[in-house]
PDB file of C-alpha atoms in Angstrom:
ATOM      1  CA  MET A   3    -107.082  35.190  -4.955  1.00 41.00           C
ATOM      2  CA  THR A   4    -107.130  31.794  -3.297  1.00 43.00           C
ATOM      3  CA  GLU A   5    -109.036  29.510  -5.660  1.00 47.00           C
ATOM      4  CA  LYS A   6    -106.883  26.869  -7.260  1.00 52.00           C
ATOM      5  CA  THR A   7    -109.326  26.815 -10.185  1.00 74.00           C
ATOM      6  CA  ALA A   8    -108.982  30.500 -11.095  1.00 88.00           C
ATOM      7  CA  VAL A   9    -107.727  31.702 -14.478  1.00 94.00           C
ATOM      8  CA  VAL A  10    -105.526  34.808 -14.372  1.00 94.00           C
ATOM      9  CA  VAL A  11    -104.965  36.992 -17.428  1.00 93.00           C
ATOM     10  CA  GLY A  12    -102.430  39.813 -17.549  1.00 91.00           C
ATOM     11  CA  VAL A  13    -103.608  42.954 -19.347  1.00 89.00           C
ATOM     12  CA  ASP A  14    -101.960  46.292 -20.072  1.00 85.00           C
ATOM     13  CA  GLY A  15    -104.332  47.684 -22.675  1.00 82.00           C
ATOM     14  CA  SER A  16    -102.215  46.551 -25.627  1.00 82.00           C
ATOM     15  CA  GLU A  17    -103.802  44.648 -28.492  1.00 83.00           C
ATOM     16  CA  HIS A  18    -101.703  41.611 -27.536  1.00 83.00           C
ATOM     17  CA  SER A  19    -103.088  41.536 -23.999  1.00 86.00           C
ATOM     18  CA  LEU A  20    -106.658  42.131 -25.182  1.00 87.00           C
ATOM     19  CA  ARG A  21    -106.415  39.112 -27.473  1.00 87.00           C
ATOM     20  CA  ALA A  22    -105.162  37.151 -24.469  1.00 90.00           C
ATOM     21  CA  LEU A  23    -108.175  38.405 -22.519  1.00 90.00           C
ATOM     22  CA  GLU A  24    -110.547  37.128 -25.210  1.00 87.00           C
ATOM     23  CA  TRP A  25    -108.919  33.696 -25.107  1.00 89.00           C
ATOM     24  CA  ALA A  26    -108.973  33.676 -21.291  1.00 91.00           C
ATOM     25  CA  LEU A  27    -112.697  34.420 -21.295  1.00 89.00           C
ATOM     26  CA  GLY A  28    -113.292  31.379 -23.473  1.00 87.00           C
ATOM     27  CA  VAL A  29    -111.184  29.021 -21.386  1.00 89.00           C
ATOM     28  CA  ALA A  30    -112.698  30.316 -18.127  1.00 89.00           C
ATOM     29  CA  HIS A  31    -116.125  29.397 -19.499  1.00 86.00           C
ATOM     30  CA  HIS A  32    -114.888  25.898 -20.396  1.00 84.00           C
ATOM     31  CA  LEU A  33    -113.276  25.416 -16.996  1.00 86.00           C
ATOM     32  CA  GLU A  34    -116.250  26.999 -15.200  1.00 87.00           C
ATOM     33  CA  ALA A  35    -113.634  28.966 -13.311  1.00 90.00           C
ATOM     34  CA  PRO A  36    -113.461  32.535 -12.015  1.00 92.00           C
ATOM     35  CA  LEU A  37    -111.437  34.907 -14.163  1.00 91.00           C
ATOM     36  CA  THR A  38    -109.026  37.389 -12.600  1.00 91.00           C
ATOM     37  CA  VAL A  39    -108.073  40.285 -14.868  1.00 90.00           C
ATOM     38  CA  ALA A  40    -104.705  41.479 -13.554  1.00 90.00           C
ATOM     39  CA  HIS A  41    -103.221  44.874 -14.368  1.00 88.00           C
ATOM     40  CA  VAL A  42     -99.774  45.854 -13.081  1.00 86.00           C
ATOM     41  CA  ARG A  43     -99.540  49.510 -12.103  1.00 77.00           C
ATOM     42  CA  SER A  44     -96.339  51.493 -12.130  1.00 60.00           C
ATOM     43  CA  ASP A  45     -97.605  54.679 -10.454  1.00 45.00           C
ATOM     44  CA  ALA A  46     -99.798  53.487  -7.582  1.00 37.00           C
ATOM     45  CA  LEU A  47     -99.088  52.226  -4.090  1.00 31.00           C
ATOM     46  CA  GLN A  48    -102.348  50.417  -3.336  1.00 34.00           C
ATOM     47  CA  LEU A  49    -102.662  46.685  -3.917  1.00 32.00           C
ATOM     48  CA  GLY A  50    -106.025  45.046  -4.019  1.00 35.00           C
ATOM     49  CA  SER A  51    -108.628  43.060  -5.881  1.00 34.00           C
ATOM     50  CA  ALA A  52    -112.383  43.324  -6.004  1.00 31.00           C
ATOM     51  CA  ARG A  53    -115.297  41.384  -7.373  1.00 32.00           C
ATOM     52  CA  ILE A  54    -116.859  43.353 -10.233  1.00 31.00           C
ATOM     53  CA  SER A  55    -120.064  43.035 -12.199  1.00 31.00           C
ATOM     54  CA  SER A  56    -119.055  45.618 -14.793  1.00 34.00           C
ATOM     55  CA  LEU A  57    -116.038  47.703 -15.625  1.00 38.00           C
ATOM     56  CA  GLY A  58    -116.114  51.406 -14.915  1.00 35.00           C
ATOM     57  CA  PRO A  59    -113.821  54.288 -13.979  1.00 34.00           C
ATOM     58  CA  GLY A  60    -111.813  53.808 -10.829  1.00 36.00           C
ATOM     59  CA  PRO A  61    -108.807  55.294  -9.041  1.00 36.00           C
ATOM     60  CA  THR A  62    -106.541  52.280  -9.459  1.00 57.00           C
ATOM     61  CA  ILE A  63    -106.656  51.635 -13.189  1.00 61.00           C
ATOM     62  CA  PRO A  64    -105.984  53.967 -16.138  1.00 66.00           C
ATOM     63  CA  ASP A  65    -109.103  55.021 -18.047  1.00 68.00           C
ATOM     64  CA  THR A  66    -107.586  53.907 -21.357  1.00 71.00           C
ATOM     65  CA  VAL A  67    -107.125  50.371 -20.036  1.00 71.00           C
ATOM     66  CA  LEU A  68    -110.628  50.358 -18.526  1.00 71.00           C
ATOM     67  CA  ASP A  69    -112.175  51.381 -21.823  1.00 75.00           C
ATOM     68  CA  ALA A  70    -110.270  48.690 -23.701  1.00 74.00           C
ATOM     69  CA  LEU A  71    -111.282  46.016 -21.201  1.00 76.00           C
ATOM     70  CA  ALA A  72    -114.929  47.044 -21.238  1.00 77.00           C
ATOM     71  CA  ASP A  73    -115.022  46.824 -25.030  1.00 75.00           C
ATOM     72  CA  ARG A  74    -113.530  43.314 -25.059  1.00 74.00           C
ATOM     73  CA  ILE A  75    -115.297  41.762 -22.060  1.00 78.00           C
ATOM     74  CA  GLY A  76    -118.875  42.893 -22.709  1.00 73.00           C
ATOM     75  CA  PRO A  77    -121.392  40.032 -23.051  1.00 72.00           C
ATOM     76  CA  LYS A  78    -118.597  37.429 -23.250  1.00 75.00           C
ATOM     77  CA  ALA A  79    -118.321  37.617 -19.459  1.00 78.00           C
ATOM     78  CA  GLU A  80    -121.961  36.678 -18.924  1.00 81.00           C
ATOM     79  CA  GLY A  81    -122.176  33.867 -16.394  1.00 82.00           C
ATOM     80  CA  LEU A  82    -118.548  34.277 -15.323  1.00 86.00           C
ATOM     81  CA  ASP A  83    -117.192  35.390 -11.968  1.00 88.00           C
ATOM     82  CA  VAL A  84    -114.905  38.166 -13.270  1.00 87.00           C
ATOM     83  CA  ARG A  85    -112.573  39.842 -10.809  1.00 85.00           C
ATOM     84  CA  TYR A  86    -110.088  42.658 -11.094  1.00 84.00           C
ATOM     85  CA  ALA A  87    -106.629  42.671  -9.494  1.00 85.00           C
ATOM     86  CA  SER A  88    -104.537  45.808  -9.368  1.00 84.00           C
ATOM     87  CA  LEU A  89    -100.901  44.863  -8.802  1.00 86.00           C
ATOM     88  CA  ASP A  90     -97.655  46.638  -7.978  1.00 84.00           C
ATOM     89  CA  GLY A  91     -94.042  45.751  -8.733  1.00 84.00           C
ATOM     90  CA  SER A  92     -92.378  44.498 -11.881  1.00 87.00           C
ATOM     91  CA  VAL A  93     -94.734  42.852 -14.351  1.00 88.00           C
ATOM     92  CA  ILE A  94     -93.003  39.482 -14.031  1.00 90.00           C
ATOM     93  CA  ASP A  95     -92.932  39.479 -10.231  1.00 91.00           C
ATOM     94  CA  ALA A  96     -96.493  40.770  -9.910  1.00 91.00           C
ATOM     95  CA  LEU A  97     -98.038  38.282 -12.336  1.00 92.00           C
ATOM     96  CA  THR A  98     -95.991  35.439 -10.846  1.00 92.00           C
ATOM     97  CA  ALA A  99     -97.410  36.302  -7.423  1.00 91.00           C
ATOM     98  CA  ALA A 100    -100.955  36.578  -8.813  1.00 91.00           C
ATOM     99  CA  ALA A 101    -100.592  33.148 -10.439  1.00 91.00           C
ATOM    100  CA  ARG A 102     -99.283  31.400  -7.335  1.00 90.00           C
ATOM    101  CA  ASP A 103    -102.656  29.784  -6.598  1.00 88.00           C
ATOM    102  CA  ALA A 104    -104.027  29.928 -10.135  1.00 93.00           C
ATOM    103  CA  ARG A 105    -104.987  27.110 -12.422  1.00 93.00           C
ATOM    104  CA  LEU A 106    -103.740  28.989 -15.474  1.00 94.00           C
ATOM    105  CA  LEU A 107    -101.959  32.245 -16.358  1.00 96.00           C
ATOM    106  CA  VAL A 108    -102.760  33.751 -19.764  1.00 95.00           C
ATOM    107  CA  VAL A 109    -100.634  36.452 -21.378  1.00 93.00           C
ATOM    108  CA  GLY A 110    -100.205  38.017 -24.789  1.00 90.00           C
ATOM    109  CA  ALA A 111     -97.116  37.410 -26.877  1.00 83.00           C
ATOM    110  CA  ARG A 112     -95.941  40.981 -26.261  1.00 67.00           C
ATOM    111  CA  GLY A 113     -97.024  44.003 -24.251  1.00 52.00           C
ATOM    112  CA  ARG A 114     -96.808  47.711 -24.968  1.00 52.00           C
ATOM    113  CA  GLY A 115     -93.021  47.836 -24.858  1.00 49.00           C
ATOM    114  CA  GLY A 116     -90.356  46.226 -27.014  1.00 46.00           C
ATOM    115  CA  PHE A 117     -89.775  46.142 -30.744  1.00 41.00           C
ATOM    116  CA  ALA A 118     -92.771  45.598 -33.006  1.00 43.00           C
ATOM    117  CA  SER A 119     -90.812  43.011 -34.989  1.00 39.00           C
ATOM    118  CA  LEU A 120     -90.424  40.691 -31.999  1.00 44.00           C
ATOM    119  CA  LEU A 121     -92.682  37.637 -32.114  1.00 50.00           C
ATOM    120  CA  LEU A 122     -92.291  36.970 -28.388  1.00 61.00           C
ATOM    121  CA  GLY A 123     -91.622  39.562 -25.702  1.00 72.00           C
ATOM    122  CA  SER A 124     -89.238  39.128 -22.795  1.00 81.00           C
ATOM    123  CA  THR A 125     -92.055  39.241 -20.229  1.00 86.00           C
ATOM    124  CA  SER A 126     -94.019  36.429 -21.873  1.00 87.00           C
ATOM    125  CA  ARG A 127     -90.853  34.372 -22.284  1.00 87.00           C
ATOM    126  CA  SER A 128     -89.858  34.867 -18.634  1.00 89.00           C
ATOM    127  CA  LEU A 129     -93.304  33.972 -17.338  1.00 92.00           C
ATOM    128  CA  ALA A 130     -93.413  30.841 -19.488  1.00 90.00           C
ATOM    129  CA  ALA A 131     -90.066  29.862 -17.988  1.00 89.00           C
ATOM    130  CA  SER A 132     -90.773  30.595 -14.341  1.00 88.00           C
ATOM    131  CA  ALA A 133     -94.467  30.961 -13.427  1.00 91.00           C
ATOM    132  CA  PRO A 134     -95.768  28.562 -10.757  1.00 92.00           C
ATOM    133  CA  CYS A 135     -98.682  27.363 -12.916  1.00 94.00           C
ATOM    134  CA  PRO A 136     -99.226  26.550 -16.592  1.00 95.00           C
ATOM    135  CA  VAL A 137     -98.814  29.620 -18.814  1.00 95.00           C
ATOM    136  CA  VAL A 138    -100.693  30.135 -22.078  1.00 95.00           C
ATOM    137  CA  VAL A 139     -99.103  32.616 -24.480  1.00 93.00           C
ATOM    138  CA  VAL A 140    -101.600  33.918 -27.046  1.00 92.00           C
ATOM    139  CA  PRO A 141     -99.993  35.088 -30.294  1.00 88.00           C
ATOM    140  CA  HIS A 142    -101.064  38.374 -31.828  1.00 75.00           C
ATOM    141  CA  GLU A 143    -102.110  36.834 -35.123  1.00 65.00           C
ATOM    142  CA  ALA A 144    -103.938  33.827 -33.693  1.00 57.00           C
ATOM    143  CA  ARG A 145    -107.021  32.767 -35.588  1.00 51.00           C
ATOM    144  CA  ALA A 146    -110.355  34.113 -34.355  1.00 48.00           C
ATOM    145  CA  ALA A 147    -111.644  30.589 -33.644  1.00 47.00           C
ATOM    146  CA  SER A 148    -108.640  29.838 -31.439  1.00 54.00           C
ATOM    147  CA  LEU A 149    -109.238  32.993 -29.431  1.00 53.00           C
ATOM    148  CA  GLU A 150    -112.814  31.991 -28.738  1.00 51.00           C
ATOM    149  CA  GLY A 151    -111.621  28.759 -27.124  1.00 50.00           C
ATOM    150  CA  GLY A 152    -114.617  26.832 -28.435  1.00 49.00           C
ATOM    151  CA  ALA A 153    -114.943  23.325 -29.783  1.00 45.00           C
ATOM    152  CA  GLY A 154    -114.503  24.603 -33.335  1.00 47.00           C
ATOM    153  CA  ALA A 155    -111.141  26.112 -32.519  1.00 66.00           C
ATOM    154  CA  GLY A 156    -109.197  23.064 -33.683  1.00 84.00           C
ATOM    155  CA  ARG A 157    -107.454  20.142 -32.083  1.00 92.00           C
ATOM    156  CA  VAL A 158    -104.973  20.201 -29.230  1.00 96.00           C
ATOM    157  CA  LEU A 159    -101.330  19.398 -30.015  1.00 96.00           C
ATOM    158  CA  LEU A 160     -98.962  17.832 -27.482  1.00 97.00           C
ATOM    159  CA  GLY A 161     -95.198  17.706 -27.847  1.00 95.00           C
ATOM    160  CA  LEU A 162     -94.231  14.471 -26.099  1.00 95.00           C
ATOM    161  CA  HIS A 163     -90.791  13.180 -25.215  1.00 92.00           C
ATOM    162  CA  VAL A 164     -91.611   9.675 -24.036  1.00 93.00           C
ATOM    163  CA  GLU A 165     -88.879   9.644 -21.388  1.00 91.00           C
ATOM    164  CA  GLU A 166     -88.747  13.258 -20.221  1.00 90.00           C
ATOM    165  CA  THR A 167     -92.215  14.800 -20.484  1.00 93.00           C
ATOM    166  CA  PRO A 168     -93.826  14.780 -17.004  1.00 93.00           C
ATOM    167  CA  ASP A 169     -97.228  13.220 -16.478  1.00 95.00           C
ATOM    168  CA  GLU A 170     -98.778  16.577 -15.577  1.00 95.00           C
ATOM    169  CA  VAL A 171     -98.007  17.906 -19.061  1.00 96.00           C
ATOM    170  CA  VAL A 172     -99.684  14.935 -20.736  1.00 97.00           C
ATOM    171  CA  ASP A 173    -102.651  15.144 -18.393  1.00 97.00           C
ATOM    172  CA  PHE A 174    -103.032  18.872 -19.113  1.00 96.00           C
ATOM    173  CA  ALA A 175    -103.233  18.177 -22.851  1.00 97.00           C
ATOM    174  CA  PHE A 176    -105.764  15.353 -22.486  1.00 98.00           C
ATOM    175  CA  GLU A 177    -107.918  17.435 -20.154  1.00 95.00           C
ATOM    176  CA  ALA A 178    -107.798  20.410 -22.550  1.00 94.00           C
ATOM    177  CA  ALA A 179    -108.907  18.210 -25.441  1.00 94.00           C
ATOM    178  CA  ARG A 180    -111.661  16.632 -23.351  1.00 94.00           C
ATOM    179  CA  ARG A 181    -113.085  19.968 -22.209  1.00 90.00           C
ATOM    180  CA  ARG A 182    -112.952  21.451 -25.707  1.00 88.00           C
ATOM    181  CA  GLY A 183    -114.445  18.349 -27.294  1.00 91.00           C
ATOM    182  CA  VAL A 184    -111.651  18.034 -29.853  1.00 93.00           C
ATOM    183  CA  SER A 185    -109.029  15.475 -30.812  1.00 96.00           C
ATOM    184  CA  LEU A 186    -105.504  15.381 -29.403  1.00 97.00           C
ATOM    185  CA  GLU A 187    -102.506  15.029 -31.709  1.00 96.00           C
ATOM    186  CA  VAL A 188     -99.416  13.757 -29.913  1.00 97.00           C
ATOM    187  CA  VAL A 189     -96.122  14.560 -31.629  1.00 95.00           C
ATOM    188  CA  THR A 190     -92.968  12.634 -30.695  1.00 94.00           C
ATOM    189  CA  ALA A 191     -89.554  12.878 -32.363  1.00 90.00           C
ATOM    190  CA  TYR A 192     -87.319   9.966 -33.281  1.00 84.00           C
ATOM    191  CA  PRO A 193     -83.559  10.559 -33.145  1.00 73.00           C
ATOM    192  CA  VAL A 194     -81.698  11.250 -36.381  1.00 65.00           C
ATOM    193  CA  PRO A 195     -78.566  13.365 -36.847  1.00 54.00           C
ATOM    194  CA  PRO A 196     -79.655  17.044 -36.869  1.00 49.00           C
ATOM    195  CA  SER A 197     -78.772  19.307 -39.758  1.00 50.00           C
ATOM    196  CA  PRO A 198     -76.204  22.089 -39.271  1.00 48.00           C
ATOM    197  CA  ALA A 199     -79.023  24.645 -39.567  1.00 46.00           C
ATOM    198  CA  LEU A 200     -80.794  23.188 -36.547  1.00 42.00           C
ATOM    199  CA  LEU A 201     -77.596  23.117 -34.558  1.00 43.00           C
ATOM    200  CA  ILE A 202     -76.938  26.828 -35.022  1.00 45.00           C
ATOM    201  CA  GLY A 203     -80.532  27.907 -34.388  1.00 45.00           C
ATOM    202  CA  ALA A 204     -82.218  28.479 -37.711  1.00 46.00           C
ATOM    203  CA  PRO A 205     -84.963  31.086 -38.213  1.00 48.00           C
ATOM    204  CA  ALA A 206     -88.635  30.291 -38.799  1.00 46.00           C
ATOM    205  CA  PRO A 207     -88.385  29.130 -42.452  1.00 47.00           C
ATOM    206  CA  ALA A 208     -86.005  26.367 -41.366  1.00 48.00           C
ATOM    207  CA  LEU A 209     -88.564  25.022 -38.895  1.00 54.00           C
ATOM    208  CA  GLN A 210     -89.908  22.670 -41.527  1.00 53.00           C
ATOM    209  CA  VAL A 211     -90.331  18.963 -40.924  1.00 53.00           C
ATOM    210  CA  PRO A 212     -87.270  17.321 -42.524  1.00 54.00           C
ATOM    211  CA  PRO A 213     -87.657  14.195 -44.655  1.00 54.00           C
ATOM    212  CA  PRO A 214     -86.951  10.848 -42.975  1.00 50.00           C
ATOM    213  CA  LEU A 215     -83.744   8.974 -43.681  1.00 51.00           C
ATOM    214  CA  PRO A 216     -84.636   5.956 -45.847  1.00 51.00           C
ATOM    215  CA  ASP A 217     -82.107   3.579 -44.286  1.00 53.00           C
ATOM    216  CA  GLU A 218     -83.083   4.315 -40.679  1.00 56.00           C
ATOM    217  CA  ALA A 219     -86.645   5.622 -40.654  1.00 69.00           C
ATOM    218  CA  PRO A 220     -88.696   2.360 -40.655  1.00 81.00           C
ATOM    219  CA  GLU A 221     -87.059   0.925 -37.543  1.00 82.00           C
ATOM    220  CA  LEU A 222     -86.926   4.295 -35.785  1.00 82.00           C
ATOM    221  CA  VAL A 223     -90.556   5.086 -36.567  1.00 86.00           C
ATOM    222  CA  GLU A 224     -91.715   1.665 -35.376  1.00 90.00           C
ATOM    223  CA  SER A 225     -89.727   1.863 -32.148  1.00 91.00           C
ATOM    224  CA  THR A 226     -90.774   5.436 -31.404  1.00 91.00           C
ATOM    225  CA  SER A 227     -94.423   4.684 -32.158  1.00 93.00           C
ATOM    226  CA  ARG A 228     -94.363   1.704 -29.802  1.00 95.00           C
ATOM    227  CA  HIS A 229     -92.817   3.705 -26.967  1.00 95.00           C
ATOM    228  CA  GLN A 230     -95.227   6.558 -27.568  1.00 96.00           C
ATOM    229  CA  GLU A 231     -98.220   4.224 -27.403  1.00 97.00           C
ATOM    230  CA  GLU A 232     -96.947   2.691 -24.149  1.00 97.00           C
ATOM    231  CA  ARG A 233     -96.415   6.132 -22.630  1.00 97.00           C
ATOM    232  CA  LEU A 234     -99.923   7.253 -23.550  1.00 98.00           C
ATOM    233  CA  ARG A 235    -101.727   4.071 -22.493  1.00 97.00           C
ATOM    234  CA  PRO A 236    -102.619   5.208 -18.935  1.00 98.00           C
ATOM    235  CA  PHE A 237    -103.977   8.484 -20.265  1.00 98.00           C
ATOM    236  CA  THR A 238    -106.045   6.979 -23.066  1.00 98.00           C
ATOM    237  CA  ALA A 239    -107.588   4.707 -20.440  1.00 98.00           C
ATOM    238  CA  ARG A 240    -108.285   7.708 -18.188  1.00 97.00           C
ATOM    239  CA  TYR A 241    -109.745   9.778 -21.038  1.00 98.00           C
ATOM    240  CA  PRO A 242    -111.600   7.258 -23.213  1.00 97.00           C
ATOM    241  CA  GLY A 243    -113.622   9.983 -24.924  1.00 96.00           C
ATOM    242  CA  VAL A 244    -110.577  11.793 -26.338  1.00 97.00           C
ATOM    243  CA  LYS A 245    -109.620  10.823 -29.877  1.00 97.00           C
ATOM    244  CA  VAL A 246    -105.819  10.554 -30.059  1.00 98.00           C
ATOM    245  CA  VAL A 247    -103.830  11.021 -33.255  1.00 96.00           C
ATOM    246  CA  ARG A 248    -100.295   9.724 -32.783  1.00 96.00           C
ATOM    247  CA  THR A 249     -97.525  11.292 -34.887  1.00 93.00           C
ATOM    248  CA  VAL A 250     -93.788  10.627 -34.979  1.00 91.00           C
ATOM    249  CA  THR A 251     -91.375  12.958 -36.717  1.00 87.00           C
ATOM    250  CA  PRO A 252     -87.588  13.112 -37.298  1.00 82.00           C
ATOM    251  CA  VAL A 253     -85.062  15.358 -35.484  1.00 70.00           C
ATOM    252  CA  ASP A 254     -87.406  17.137 -33.036  1.00 73.00           C
ATOM    253  CA  ALA A 255     -91.055  17.959 -32.607  1.00 83.00           C
ATOM    254  CA  ALA A 256     -90.768  21.732 -33.072  1.00 88.00           C
ATOM    255  CA  GLY A 257     -91.171  21.799 -36.840  1.00 88.00           C
ATOM    256  CA  ARG A 258     -94.195  19.512 -36.801  1.00 89.00           C
ATOM    257  CA  LEU A 259     -95.868  21.399 -33.946  1.00 92.00           C
ATOM    258  CA  VAL A 260     -95.329  24.769 -35.644  1.00 90.00           C
ATOM    259  CA  GLU A 261     -96.608  23.439 -38.952  1.00 90.00           C
ATOM    260  CA  ASP A 262     -99.682  21.793 -37.431  1.00 91.00           C
ATOM    261  CA  SER A 263    -100.449  24.830 -35.240  1.00 90.00           C
ATOM    262  CA  GLN A 264    -101.886  26.514 -38.336  1.00 88.00           C
ATOM    263  CA  GLU A 265    -104.991  24.354 -37.915  1.00 87.00           C
ATOM    264  CA  ALA A 266    -104.926  23.854 -34.142  1.00 92.00           C
ATOM    265  CA  GLY A 267    -106.482  25.580 -31.169  1.00 91.00           C
ATOM    266  CA  LEU A 268    -103.755  24.943 -28.592  1.00 94.00           C
ATOM    267  CA  VAL A 269    -100.216  23.567 -28.429  1.00 95.00           C
ATOM    268  CA  VAL A 270     -99.092  22.008 -25.130  1.00 96.00           C
ATOM    269  CA  VAL A 271     -95.417  21.617 -24.239  1.00 95.00           C
ATOM    270  CA  GLY A 272     -93.515  20.963 -21.031  1.00 93.00           C
ATOM    271  CA  ARG A 273     -91.025  23.174 -19.271  1.00 86.00           C
ATOM    272  CA  HIS A 274     -87.538  21.823 -18.621  1.00 69.00           C
ATOM    273  CA  ARG A 275     -86.809  21.025 -15.007  1.00 52.00           C
ATOM    274  CA  ARG A 276     -83.350  22.553 -14.906  1.00 48.00           C
ATOM    275  CA  HIS A 277     -81.390  24.974 -17.045  1.00 45.00           C
ATOM    276  CA  ARG A 278     -79.213  27.977 -16.315  1.00 43.00           C
ATOM    277  CA  VAL A 279     -79.863  29.883 -19.519  1.00 41.00           C
ATOM    278  CA  GLU A 280     -83.237  31.660 -19.371  1.00 41.00           C
ATOM    279  CA  THR A 281     -83.972  31.467 -23.087  1.00 39.00           C
ATOM    280  CA  LEU A 282     -83.550  27.702 -22.962  1.00 39.00           C
ATOM    281  CA  LEU A 283     -85.280  27.161 -19.635  1.00 50.00           C
ATOM    282  CA  VAL A 284     -88.448  26.046 -21.362  1.00 57.00           C
ATOM    283  CA  GLY A 285     -86.503  23.708 -23.662  1.00 68.00           C
ATOM    284  CA  SER A 286     -85.613  24.034 -27.312  1.00 78.00           C
ATOM    285  CA  VAL A 287     -88.935  22.683 -28.619  1.00 84.00           C
ATOM    286  CA  ALA A 288     -91.019  24.945 -26.368  1.00 86.00           C
ATOM    287  CA  HIS A 289     -88.765  27.893 -27.218  1.00 85.00           C
ATOM    288  CA  ALA A 290     -89.308  27.397 -30.966  1.00 87.00           C
ATOM    289  CA  VAL A 291     -93.043  26.819 -30.601  1.00 90.00           C
ATOM    290  CA  LEU A 292     -93.497  29.926 -28.454  1.00 90.00           C
ATOM    291  CA  HIS A 293     -91.829  32.020 -31.131  1.00 86.00           C
ATOM    292  CA  HIS A 294     -93.478  30.560 -34.221  1.00 87.00           C
ATOM    293  CA  ALA A 295     -96.777  28.779 -33.432  1.00 89.00           C
ATOM    294  CA  ALA A 296     -99.900  30.213 -35.051  1.00 89.00           C
ATOM    295  CA  CYS A 297    -102.173  29.371 -32.104  1.00 91.00           C
ATOM    296  CA  PRO A 298    -101.961  29.759 -28.307  1.00 93.00           C
ATOM    297  CA  VAL A 299     -99.191  27.760 -26.601  1.00 94.00           C
ATOM    298  CA  ALA A 300     -99.459  26.269 -23.097  1.00 95.00           C
ATOM    299  CA  VAL A 301     -96.185  25.745 -21.231  1.00 95.00           C
ATOM    300  CA  VAL A 302     -96.763  23.379 -18.304  1.00 95.00           C
ATOM    301  CA  PRO A 303     -94.216  23.289 -15.462  1.00 92.00           C
ATOM    302  CA  PRO A 304     -93.232  20.072 -13.705  1.00 86.00           C
ATOM    303  CA  VAL A 305     -94.746  19.515 -10.281  1.00 80.00           C
ATOM    304  CA  LYS A 306     -92.238  20.053  -7.501  1.00 71.00           C
ATOM    305  CA  ARG A 307     -91.861  16.835  -5.578  1.00 61.00           C
ATOM    306  CA  PRO A 308     -90.016  16.306  -2.301  1.00 53.00           C
TER     307      PRO A 308
END
């Protein structure tokens, strides 16, 4: 695969990956991009990809996976350039290689392995932290509208740190909202002392938006809102058709993004540029959103500059 505009989706026949496939079909239609359906084999030596008009039995893909793909793709692939890639190696390495020239990599929250109670599998987490292109993780329980990727799927949410979020992350969110024909909600945190629960890594119920501090909130909200507006100004000028809803919230953006994801179609967050601990490589906000958001989450890496 050489097209920079291609969408790649990793499938293994699991329900998680098939939901990711459905979402990828929708976004490929919106992007008018070819879709590469990538399956990583563990028992074959051949590596290849082929243009396909329909799915059928073949020597390089298990029949059970073929049947599952055929059931999900069906008429939804009409008008799309759908391709199949049969890959070897570890799932992470193989999908990373397949996504090297891709516009987007789409994966399910978990694959066939791992514990059923896990909200996010290690493969999805690793790809979100290291893939060379934006990664969209589709949660198992995402709403049907979100999986269709249509205009009715709900607004796009962007977690914005006015000083640290790279331009490419902001641009990705604006472009996603423009193509989907929906509004963009931009969520920025203002600094207040975090609670002990946040410091020790609280579970999902603690990811609620905390109340503002009466003595500090007015000035902090005003200052944060002003900086947020200044940061967004070049993008609102570039995307005049996108309706922007600007939100500021105390402590961090994770709680607000998770809460608002219930009625959203996509959450967009940036990946940290540097970190030695893998689970924090995507940043604390992205880490929380990946685990708890109710809709697909896009993790956008920073562009490598000389």
